[in-house]
């Protein structure tokens, strides 16, 4: 970054990206002040286990990002339970809910995302979303007593919850408005394979159907009805219909926001003293503008901004990757999600149920998905990195 040396960095949001930005800054030799402000009161944690192992065993060690001593050891001031409520771009300071103001030379917005909800179902006692640690603890507790769970939405997080619910002896029904699960997220062969695996475990699917009406009594959702008249009741209902970026702070500050905090190829927002990383940001990638919601992007974008702050300038050109664990299978994806392709190549592994799919647009390898073939996934990431190398 050009201009005066940066001596005060403030990071709004202490999740996967915010914490990695702080740690990376110190590793890269940044010696100035470092403040990490979290809206949440618990120590920073990672989200992937929340829909997997943590649902079965709410052990804080499963999600903790670092030992609490880490923040002191990197000389970061970690402020918990005090959301940033305002950013003054002119005077370069943030204000927090407690009334504290903190000046910055550079501000990193790492505010993440929040789950989309169905407004009519909000506030009903047996309707759950899964985004933060307390959601997972509450849902995990309820799943132990529930006999049946209805999942609205057949995406990654929902299907991971379905996996845990079956493990806990619950009957699971999924209603998905698209004709397949994980539509546009994985190649159809992988979606079909996972659908079969979930069905073998007893999950019932209603695909290509939307929820159109519902009945509630005593603040509990009793049943939903799909457009073809199918009526489904369950003890618990989980809404898993995706996430929306947390952009309120950026909007309040007057930064450009359009489906996410808009950042350039250096991850700078419309104000050069403010960067955006992780789930909240929308950035240029492979000729499109993308918002990625993955651990990979949170970590890579955090490291990238840290490098920018210490003066290592380069465009952000990540190789996106993602994983999901569901129905007893690890599926890994590499490449820009939803990249267009016109040809696939399938490689089968040494045992049943192991396969990899490579997607090509013309001659160009644009991404691939592996089922229980982690070495092949790593190979794909290397090939995609070579595609992105500046010499090409
Ligand atoms: C249940 C679940 C399972 C997932 N599983 C996977 C997986 O298997 N693989 C994968 O790659 N990705 C997975 N993800 C996605 C991954 O966890 C996210 O992409 C990643 O956490 C994004 O990092 P982030 O730093 O942008 O946001 P987060 O980690 O969400 O952190 C943002 C933080 O900012 C805080 N915040 C918001 N507003 C303010 C404010 N005004 N002031 C202060 N703090 C604020 C929030 O409270 C939050 O703590 C999963 C996500 C969820 C919810």
Short mmCIF file of C-alpha atoms and ligand atoms in Angstrom, two decimals:
data_model
loop_
_atom_site.label_atom_id
_atom_site.label_comp_id
_atom_site.label_asym_id
_atom_site.label_seq_id
_atom_site.Cartn_x
_atom_site.Cartn_y
_atom_site.Cartn_z
CA UNK A 1 0.00 0.00 0.00
CA UNK A 2 1.29 3.45 -0.86
CA UNK A 3 1.40 6.54 1.36
CA UNK A 4 2.37 6.91 5.02
CA UNK A 5 3.54 3.77 6.86
CA UNK A 6 0.67 1.92 8.49
CA UNK A 7 1.02 1.86 12.28
CA UNK A 8 -2.54 1.12 13.40
CA UNK A 9 -4.54 -1.74 11.93
CA UNK A 10 -8.09 -2.45 13.07
CA UNK A 11 -9.89 -5.62 11.99
CA UNK A 12 -13.68 -5.68 12.28
CA UNK A 13 -14.75 -9.32 12.75
CA UNK A 14 -12.69 -12.02 14.49
CA UNK A 15 -13.72 -15.10 12.53
CA UNK A 16 -11.69 -17.24 10.17
CA UNK A 17 -10.50 -14.31 8.05
CA UNK A 18 -10.06 -11.63 10.71
CA UNK A 19 -7.95 -13.83 12.98
CA UNK A 20 -5.79 -15.05 10.10
CA UNK A 21 -5.21 -11.46 8.98
CA UNK A 22 -3.97 -10.56 12.48
CA UNK A 23 -1.68 -13.60 12.75
CA UNK A 24 -0.34 -13.10 9.22
CA UNK A 25 0.47 -9.45 9.85
CA UNK A 26 2.73 -10.35 12.74
CA UNK A 27 4.30 -13.23 10.84
CA UNK A 28 5.12 -10.83 8.02
CA UNK A 29 6.87 -8.47 10.42
CA UNK A 30 4.20 -5.82 11.03
CA UNK A 31 5.15 -4.09 14.30
CA UNK A 32 2.37 -1.51 14.73
CA UNK A 33 -0.83 -1.59 16.79
CA UNK A 34 -3.27 -4.39 16.03
CA UNK A 35 -6.88 -4.43 17.23
CA UNK A 36 -9.29 -7.26 16.51
CA UNK A 37 -12.91 -6.44 17.31
CA UNK A 38 -15.51 -9.19 17.59
CA UNK A 39 -19.28 -8.91 17.81
CA UNK A 40 -19.34 -12.31 19.50
CA UNK A 41 -18.54 -12.78 23.19
CA UNK A 42 -16.84 -16.19 22.93
CA UNK A 43 -13.21 -16.66 21.85
CA UNK A 44 -12.74 -16.75 18.05
CA UNK A 45 -13.74 -20.06 16.49
CA UNK A 46 -14.01 -21.77 13.13
CA UNK A 47 -17.37 -22.66 11.61
CA UNK A 48 -16.88 -25.88 9.55
CA UNK A 49 -17.20 -28.26 12.55
CA UNK A 50 -20.48 -26.55 13.58
CA UNK A 51 -22.43 -28.55 11.00
CA UNK A 52 -20.31 -31.68 11.45
CA UNK A 53 -18.56 -33.03 14.58
CA UNK A 54 -19.61 -30.18 16.91
CA UNK A 55 -23.30 -31.06 16.38
CA UNK A 56 -22.59 -34.47 17.87
CA UNK A 57 -20.24 -33.29 20.61
CA UNK A 58 -20.23 -29.59 21.53
CA UNK A 59 -16.62 -29.65 22.72
CA UNK A 60 -15.17 -26.09 22.38
CA UNK A 61 -11.78 -27.61 21.49
CA UNK A 62 -13.28 -28.78 18.19
CA UNK A 63 -13.86 -25.23 17.00
CA UNK A 64 -11.30 -23.06 18.76
CA UNK A 65 -9.13 -21.21 16.25
CA UNK A 66 -6.22 -20.68 18.66
CA UNK A 67 -5.27 -21.08 22.27
CA UNK A 68 -6.47 -17.90 24.10
CA UNK A 69 -2.80 -17.00 24.75
CA UNK A 70 -2.22 -16.65 21.01
CA UNK A 71 -3.72 -13.17 20.80
CA UNK A 72 -1.48 -11.86 23.53
CA UNK A 73 1.50 -13.60 21.98
CA UNK A 74 0.99 -11.75 18.70
CA UNK A 75 0.43 -8.48 20.52
CA UNK A 76 -3.15 -8.09 19.33
CA UNK A 77 -5.84 -6.39 21.39
CA UNK A 78 -8.83 -8.74 21.12
CA UNK A 79 -12.11 -7.02 21.94
CA UNK A 80 -14.98 -9.47 22.44
CA UNK A 81 -18.74 -8.85 22.47
CA UNK A 82 -18.51 -5.27 21.22
CA UNK A 83 -19.70 -5.02 17.59
CA UNK A 84 -18.32 -2.24 15.45
CA UNK A 85 -21.28 0.05 14.81
CA UNK A 86 -19.76 2.84 12.77
CA UNK A 87 -16.84 3.72 10.52
CA UNK A 88 -15.82 7.33 9.92
CA UNK A 89 -13.83 7.27 6.71
CA UNK A 90 -12.84 10.94 6.96
CA UNK A 91 -11.36 10.82 10.48
CA UNK A 92 -10.38 7.14 10.08
CA UNK A 93 -11.85 5.75 13.24
CA UNK A 94 -14.35 3.09 14.15
CA UNK A 95 -16.93 3.24 16.90
CA UNK A 96 -18.22 0.23 18.77
CA UNK A 97 -21.48 -0.57 20.55
CA UNK A 98 -19.88 0.19 23.95
CA UNK A 99 -19.18 3.75 22.78
CA UNK A 100 -15.43 3.18 22.32
CA UNK A 101 -13.76 4.82 19.33
CA UNK A 102 -10.54 3.41 17.86
CA UNK A 103 -8.44 5.20 15.23
CA UNK A 104 -6.91 3.28 12.32
CA UNK A 105 -4.49 3.78 9.48
CA UNK A 106 -5.93 0.72 7.81
CA UNK A 107 -9.24 -1.02 8.49
CA UNK A 108 -9.97 -4.60 7.45
CA UNK A 109 -13.64 -5.53 7.13
CA UNK A 110 -13.97 -9.24 7.97
CA UNK A 111 -17.61 -9.27 8.99
CA UNK A 112 -18.55 -12.53 7.26
CA UNK A 113 -22.09 -13.45 6.34
CA UNK A 114 -25.35 -14.50 7.94
CA UNK A 115 -27.85 -17.21 7.06
CA UNK A 116 -30.80 -16.35 4.86
CA UNK A 117 -34.09 -16.92 6.58
CA UNK A 118 -37.77 -17.24 5.70
CA UNK A 119 -39.29 -14.22 7.38
CA UNK A 120 -42.62 -15.91 8.19
CA UNK A 121 -40.85 -18.70 10.10
CA UNK A 122 -38.73 -16.41 12.26
CA UNK A 123 -39.33 -16.70 15.99
CA UNK A 124 -40.91 -20.17 15.85
CA UNK A 125 -39.43 -22.32 18.62
CA UNK A 126 -38.71 -25.42 16.58
CA UNK A 127 -37.22 -23.62 13.54
CA UNK A 128 -33.42 -23.42 13.43
CA UNK A 129 -30.67 -21.88 11.33
CA UNK A 130 -27.06 -22.89 11.68
CA UNK A 131 -24.43 -20.20 11.53
CA UNK A 132 -22.76 -19.61 14.84
CA UNK A 133 -21.59 -21.62 17.80
CA UNK A 134 -24.72 -21.10 19.87
CA UNK A 135 -26.93 -22.20 16.91
CA UNK A 136 -24.96 -25.45 16.72
CA UNK A 137 -25.12 -26.08 20.46
CA UNK A 138 -28.87 -25.44 20.49
CA UNK A 139 -29.59 -27.54 17.40
CA UNK A 140 -27.33 -30.41 18.55
CA UNK A 141 -29.16 -30.49 21.89
CA UNK A 142 -32.58 -30.58 20.26
CA UNK A 143 -31.59 -33.23 17.71
CA UNK A 144 -30.90 -35.65 20.54
CA UNK A 145 -34.58 -35.63 21.61
CA UNK A 146 -36.23 -35.09 18.23
CA UNK A 147 -37.73 -37.97 16.30
CA UNK A 148 -37.94 -36.14 13.00
CA UNK A 149 -36.28 -33.20 11.26
CA UNK A 150 -37.38 -31.35 8.15
CA UNK A 151 -34.63 -29.60 6.24
CA UNK A 152 -35.61 -26.78 3.91
CA UNK A 153 -32.83 -26.55 1.31
CA UNK A 154 -30.47 -29.23 0.03
CA UNK A 155 -27.16 -27.30 0.17
CA UNK A 156 -23.83 -28.16 1.78
CA UNK A 157 -24.57 -27.10 5.35
CA UNK A 158 -28.07 -28.59 5.36
CA UNK A 159 -26.89 -31.95 4.08
CA UNK A 160 -24.12 -32.04 6.68
CA UNK A 161 -26.77 -31.43 9.35
CA UNK A 162 -28.88 -34.22 7.80
CA UNK A 163 -25.87 -36.52 8.20
CA UNK A 164 -25.50 -35.70 11.91
CA UNK A 165 -29.27 -35.98 12.46
CA UNK A 166 -29.32 -39.51 10.99
CA UNK A 167 -26.33 -40.42 13.19
CA UNK A 168 -28.42 -39.28 16.17
CA UNK A 169 -31.30 -41.52 15.16
CA UNK A 170 -33.59 -38.82 13.75
CA UNK A 171 -35.79 -39.27 10.66
CA UNK A 172 -34.83 -36.68 8.06
CA UNK A 173 -36.84 -35.19 5.21
CA UNK A 174 -35.35 -32.68 2.76
CA UNK A 175 -37.36 -30.29 0.60
CA UNK A 176 -35.29 -28.67 -2.14
CA UNK A 177 -36.70 -26.36 -4.78
CA UNK A 178 -34.11 -27.29 -7.43
CA UNK A 179 -34.38 -30.64 -9.24
CA UNK A 180 -31.22 -31.93 -7.57
CA UNK A 181 -29.26 -31.40 -4.37
CA UNK A 182 -26.17 -29.16 -4.52
CA UNK A 183 -27.33 -27.87 -7.92
CA UNK A 184 -24.56 -25.83 -9.64
CA UNK A 185 -22.22 -26.55 -6.70
CA UNK A 186 -20.95 -29.94 -7.84
CA UNK A 187 -21.15 -31.82 -11.17
CA UNK A 188 -24.42 -33.80 -11.59
CA UNK A 189 -22.59 -37.15 -11.22
CA UNK A 190 -21.43 -36.10 -7.74
CA UNK A 191 -24.86 -34.76 -6.76
CA UNK A 192 -26.47 -38.05 -7.87
CA UNK A 193 -23.87 -40.08 -5.97
CA UNK A 194 -24.44 -38.11 -2.75
CA UNK A 195 -28.21 -38.27 -3.17
CA UNK A 196 -27.94 -42.07 -3.36
CA UNK A 197 -25.70 -42.17 -0.27
CA UNK A 198 -28.12 -40.02 1.77
CA UNK A 199 -31.08 -42.14 0.63
CA UNK A 200 -29.23 -45.31 1.65
CA UNK A 201 -28.92 -43.77 5.12
CA UNK A 202 -32.67 -43.20 5.20
CA UNK A 203 -33.03 -39.53 4.24
CA UNK A 204 -36.22 -38.81 2.30
CA UNK A 205 -36.05 -36.18 -0.47
CA UNK A 206 -38.66 -34.01 -2.14
CA UNK A 207 -36.74 -32.40 -5.01
CA UNK A 208 -37.96 -29.70 -7.39
CA UNK A 209 -40.51 -28.55 -4.79
CA UNK A 210 -40.82 -25.35 -2.83
CA UNK A 211 -42.50 -24.77 0.49
CA UNK A 212 -45.58 -22.65 -0.20
CA UNK A 213 -47.66 -22.71 2.98
CA UNK A 214 -47.22 -23.70 6.61
CA UNK A 215 -49.21 -24.03 9.79
CA UNK A 216 -48.01 -23.04 13.25
CA UNK A 217 -49.44 -23.48 16.72
CA UNK A 218 -48.11 -22.28 20.10
CA UNK A 219 -45.08 -20.72 18.39
CA UNK A 220 -44.20 -24.09 16.82
CA UNK A 221 -44.18 -24.92 13.16
CA UNK A 222 -46.65 -27.81 12.74
CA UNK A 223 -46.37 -28.61 9.06
CA UNK A 224 -45.37 -27.24 5.68
CA UNK A 225 -47.00 -27.87 2.32
CA UNK A 226 -45.21 -27.88 -1.03
CA UNK A 227 -46.77 -26.58 -4.24
CA UNK A 228 -47.90 -30.07 -5.29
CA UNK A 229 -49.88 -30.44 -2.04
CA UNK A 230 -47.38 -32.64 -0.14
CA UNK A 231 -47.75 -31.96 3.58
CA UNK A 232 -44.79 -32.65 5.88
CA UNK A 233 -44.64 -32.38 9.68
CA UNK A 234 -41.54 -32.74 11.83
CA UNK A 235 -40.41 -32.09 15.39
CA UNK A 236 -37.65 -29.79 14.17
CA UNK A 237 -37.24 -27.66 11.09
CA UNK A 238 -33.88 -26.44 9.83
CA UNK A 239 -33.74 -23.68 7.22
CA UNK A 240 -30.59 -24.02 5.12
CA UNK A 241 -31.10 -21.74 2.15
CA UNK A 242 -27.74 -20.03 1.88
CA UNK A 243 -26.16 -16.92 3.28
CA UNK A 244 -26.06 -13.18 2.68
CA UNK A 245 -22.97 -11.00 3.20
CA UNK A 246 -22.83 -8.83 6.33
CA UNK A 247 -22.46 -5.45 4.69
CA UNK A 248 -24.26 -3.10 7.13
CA UNK A 249 -21.04 -1.53 8.36
CA UNK A 250 -19.74 -0.91 4.84
CA UNK A 251 -23.10 0.56 3.80
CA UNK A 252 -23.22 2.81 6.85
CA UNK A 253 -19.70 4.03 6.04
CA UNK A 254 -20.72 4.86 2.46
CA UNK A 255 -18.49 2.24 0.82
CA UNK A 256 -19.61 0.68 -2.44
CA UNK A 257 -21.72 -2.41 -1.75
CA UNK A 258 -23.29 -4.60 -4.42
CA UNK A 259 -24.09 -8.13 -3.33
CA UNK A 260 -21.12 -7.84 -0.94
CA UNK A 261 -18.52 -5.23 -0.07
CA UNK A 262 -17.06 -4.42 -3.48
CA UNK A 263 -13.25 -4.70 -3.53
CA UNK A 264 -10.67 -4.48 -6.31
CA UNK A 265 -7.98 -6.94 -7.32
CA UNK A 266 -5.96 -5.79 -4.26
CA UNK A 267 -9.01 -6.35 -2.01
CA UNK A 268 -9.33 -2.59 -1.41
CA UNK A 269 -12.81 -1.19 -1.01
CA UNK A 270 -13.88 2.11 -2.58
CA UNK A 271 -11.80 3.74 0.20
CA UNK A 272 -8.09 2.86 -0.14
CA UNK A 273 -7.67 2.75 3.67
CA UNK A 274 -10.26 -0.02 4.01
CA UNK A 275 -9.99 -3.60 2.72
CA UNK A 276 -12.62 -6.35 2.62
CA UNK A 277 -11.91 -10.07 3.05
CA UNK A 278 -13.71 -13.38 3.40
CA UNK A 279 -17.44 -13.97 3.08
CA UNK A 280 -18.42 -10.27 3.12
CA UNK A 281 -16.34 -9.25 0.08
CA UNK A 282 -17.01 -9.41 -3.66
CA UNK A 283 -13.89 -9.38 -5.79
CA UNK A 284 -12.77 -9.84 -9.41
CA UNK A 285 -11.85 -13.44 -10.26
CA UNK A 286 -11.39 -15.07 -13.64
CA UNK A 287 -13.27 -12.36 -15.53
CA UNK A 288 -16.22 -12.32 -13.12
CA UNK A 289 -17.01 -10.73 -9.79
CA UNK A 290 -17.29 -13.38 -7.12
CA UNK A 291 -18.23 -13.71 -3.48
CA UNK A 292 -16.73 -16.90 -2.08
CA UNK A 293 -17.83 -18.39 1.22
CA UNK A 294 -15.07 -20.79 2.16
CA UNK A 295 -12.26 -21.25 4.62
CA UNK A 296 -9.79 -21.12 1.72
CA UNK A 297 -10.93 -17.67 0.59
CA UNK A 298 -11.16 -16.31 4.15
CA UNK A 299 -7.55 -17.40 4.83
CA UNK A 300 -6.07 -16.52 1.42
CA UNK A 301 -7.71 -13.10 1.29
CA UNK A 302 -6.60 -12.41 4.89
CA UNK A 303 -3.00 -13.27 4.04
CA UNK A 304 -3.22 -11.19 0.89
CA UNK A 305 -4.38 -8.07 2.74
CA UNK A 306 -1.69 -8.58 5.38
CA UNK A 307 0.90 -8.66 2.59
CA UNK A 308 -0.54 -5.48 1.06
CA UNK A 309 -0.30 -3.74 4.44
CA UNK A 310 3.39 -4.61 4.81
CA UNK A 311 4.05 -3.40 1.27
CA UNK A 312 4.01 -6.63 -0.77
CA UNK A 313 1.85 -5.59 -3.70
CA UNK A 314 0.26 -8.14 -6.06
CA UNK A 315 -3.21 -8.88 -7.40
CA UNK A 316 -5.30 -11.44 -5.51
CA UNK A 317 -5.52 -14.56 -7.68
CA UNK A 318 -6.56 -17.48 -5.49
CA UNK A 319 -7.28 -21.03 -6.52
CA UNK A 320 -10.66 -21.55 -4.85
CA UNK A 321 -11.25 -24.83 -3.06
CA UNK A 322 -13.86 -26.18 -0.68
CA UNK A 323 -14.74 -29.42 1.07
CA UNK A 324 -17.79 -31.02 2.58
CA UNK A 325 -18.21 -34.14 4.72
CA UNK A 326 -21.60 -35.76 4.35
CA UNK A 327 -23.21 -39.21 4.25
CA UNK A 328 -19.84 -40.68 5.23
CA UNK A 329 -18.02 -39.21 2.21
CA UNK A 330 -15.46 -36.42 1.84
CA UNK A 331 -16.07 -34.37 -1.28
CA UNK A 332 -13.52 -31.73 -2.33
CA UNK A 333 -13.88 -29.10 -5.00
CA UNK A 334 -11.24 -26.99 -6.72
CA UNK A 335 -11.74 -24.09 -9.11
CA UNK A 336 -14.16 -21.19 -9.38
CA UNK A 337 -17.59 -22.39 -8.23
CA UNK A 338 -20.18 -22.45 -11.00
CA UNK A 339 -17.47 -22.01 -13.67
CA UNK A 340 -18.90 -22.84 -17.08
CA UNK A 341 -17.57 -26.00 -18.71
CA UNK A 342 -18.38 -27.96 -21.84
CA UNK A 343 -16.63 -31.28 -21.19
CA UNK A 344 -15.85 -33.53 -18.23
CA UNK A 345 -13.34 -36.32 -17.69
CA UNK A 346 -14.03 -38.94 -15.04
CA UNK A 347 -11.26 -40.88 -13.29
CA UNK A 348 -12.22 -43.76 -11.05
CA UNK A 349 -10.24 -44.70 -7.96
CA UNK A 350 -8.96 -48.10 -6.82
CA UNK A 351 -12.17 -48.91 -4.89
CA UNK A 352 -15.92 -48.47 -5.33
CA UNK A 353 -17.23 -44.96 -4.64
CA UNK A 354 -13.91 -43.21 -5.29
CA UNK A 355 -13.91 -40.92 -8.31
CA UNK A 356 -12.77 -37.58 -9.64
CA UNK A 357 -14.33 -35.33 -12.25
CA UNK A 358 -12.33 -32.75 -14.18
CA UNK A 359 -14.24 -29.97 -15.97
CA UNK A 360 -12.90 -28.28 -19.12
CA UNK A 361 -13.92 -25.23 -21.12
CA UNK A 362 -12.40 -25.93 -24.52
CA UNK A 363 -8.86 -27.08 -23.67
CA UNK A 364 -8.73 -25.22 -20.40
CA UNK A 365 -9.07 -27.11 -17.12
CA UNK A 366 -11.47 -24.94 -15.07
CA UNK A 367 -12.16 -27.03 -11.99
CA UNK A 368 -12.79 -30.43 -10.56
CA UNK A 369 -14.51 -32.39 -7.83
CA UNK A 370 -13.18 -35.47 -6.09
CA UNK A 371 -15.06 -38.03 -4.04
CA UNK A 372 -12.85 -39.61 -1.36
CA UNK A 373 -9.70 -38.97 -3.46
CA UNK A 374 -7.80 -36.28 -1.53
CA UNK A 375 -4.51 -36.76 -3.41
CA UNK A 376 -6.31 -36.14 -6.70
CA UNK A 377 -7.83 -32.96 -5.22
CA UNK A 378 -4.37 -31.65 -4.31
CA UNK A 379 -3.19 -32.43 -7.84
CA UNK A 380 -6.12 -30.45 -9.27
CA UNK A 381 -5.26 -27.45 -7.11
CA UNK A 382 -1.69 -27.56 -8.42
CA UNK A 383 -2.90 -27.74 -12.02
CA UNK A 384 -5.26 -24.81 -11.48
CA UNK A 385 -2.46 -22.78 -9.87
CA UNK A 386 -0.34 -23.45 -12.96
CA UNK A 387 -3.25 -22.22 -15.14
CA UNK A 388 -3.25 -18.98 -13.15
CA UNK A 389 0.53 -18.52 -13.26
CA UNK A 390 1.44 -15.11 -14.74
CA UNK A 391 3.32 -16.70 -17.67
CA UNK A 392 0.04 -18.01 -19.11
C1 LIG B 1 -22.07 -24.23 9.64
C2 LIG B 1 -21.00 -23.86 8.65
C3 LIG B 1 -20.22 -24.86 8.08
C4 LIG B 1 -19.21 -24.52 7.17
N1 LIG B 1 -18.46 -25.52 6.62
C5 LIG B 1 -17.45 -25.20 5.75
C6 LIG B 1 -16.63 -26.20 5.18
O1 LIG B 1 -16.81 -27.39 5.43
N2 LIG B 1 -15.63 -25.82 4.35
C7 LIG B 1 -15.40 -24.51 4.04
O2 LIG B 1 -14.48 -24.19 3.27
N3 LIG B 1 -16.20 -23.53 4.56
C8 LIG B 1 -17.20 -23.84 5.40
N4 LIG B 1 -18.00 -22.86 5.92
C9 LIG B 1 -17.77 -21.46 5.50
C10 LIG B 1 -16.65 -20.81 6.27
O3 LIG B 1 -16.75 -21.09 7.65
C11 LIG B 1 -16.72 -19.29 6.04
O4 LIG B 1 -16.58 -19.08 4.66
C12 LIG B 1 -15.64 -18.55 6.82
O5 LIG B 1 -15.85 -18.67 8.20
C13 LIG B 1 -15.65 -17.08 6.43
O6 LIG B 1 -14.73 -16.38 7.22
P1 LIG B 1 -14.99 -14.83 7.53
O7 LIG B 1 -13.85 -14.39 8.38
O8 LIG B 1 -15.27 -14.10 6.28
O9 LIG B 1 -16.33 -14.81 8.36
P2 LIG B 1 -16.66 -15.49 9.77
O10 LIG B 1 -15.73 -16.60 10.06
O11 LIG B 1 -18.10 -15.76 9.73
O12 LIG B 1 -16.35 -14.31 10.81
C14 LIG B 1 -17.02 -13.08 10.73
C15 LIG B 1 -17.10 -12.54 12.14
O13 LIG B 1 -17.40 -11.15 12.09
C16 LIG B 1 -18.30 -10.86 13.13
N5 LIG B 1 -18.95 -9.57 12.85
C17 LIG B 1 -19.95 -9.30 11.97
N6 LIG B 1 -20.26 -7.99 12.03
C18 LIG B 1 -19.44 -7.43 12.93
C19 LIG B 1 -19.29 -6.12 13.46
N7 LIG B 1 -20.06 -5.12 13.02
N8 LIG B 1 -18.36 -5.90 14.40
C20 LIG B 1 -17.57 -6.90 14.85
N9 LIG B 1 -17.68 -8.17 14.43
C21 LIG B 1 -18.60 -8.43 13.47
C22 LIG B 1 -19.21 -12.04 13.15
O14 LIG B 1 -19.92 -12.14 14.35
C23 LIG B 1 -18.21 -13.18 12.97
O15 LIG B 1 -17.70 -13.58 14.21
C24 LIG B 1 -19.00 -23.16 6.83
C25 LIG B 1 -19.82 -22.16 7.38
C26 LIG B 1 -20.80 -22.51 8.30
C27 LIG B 1 -21.67 -21.43 8.89
#
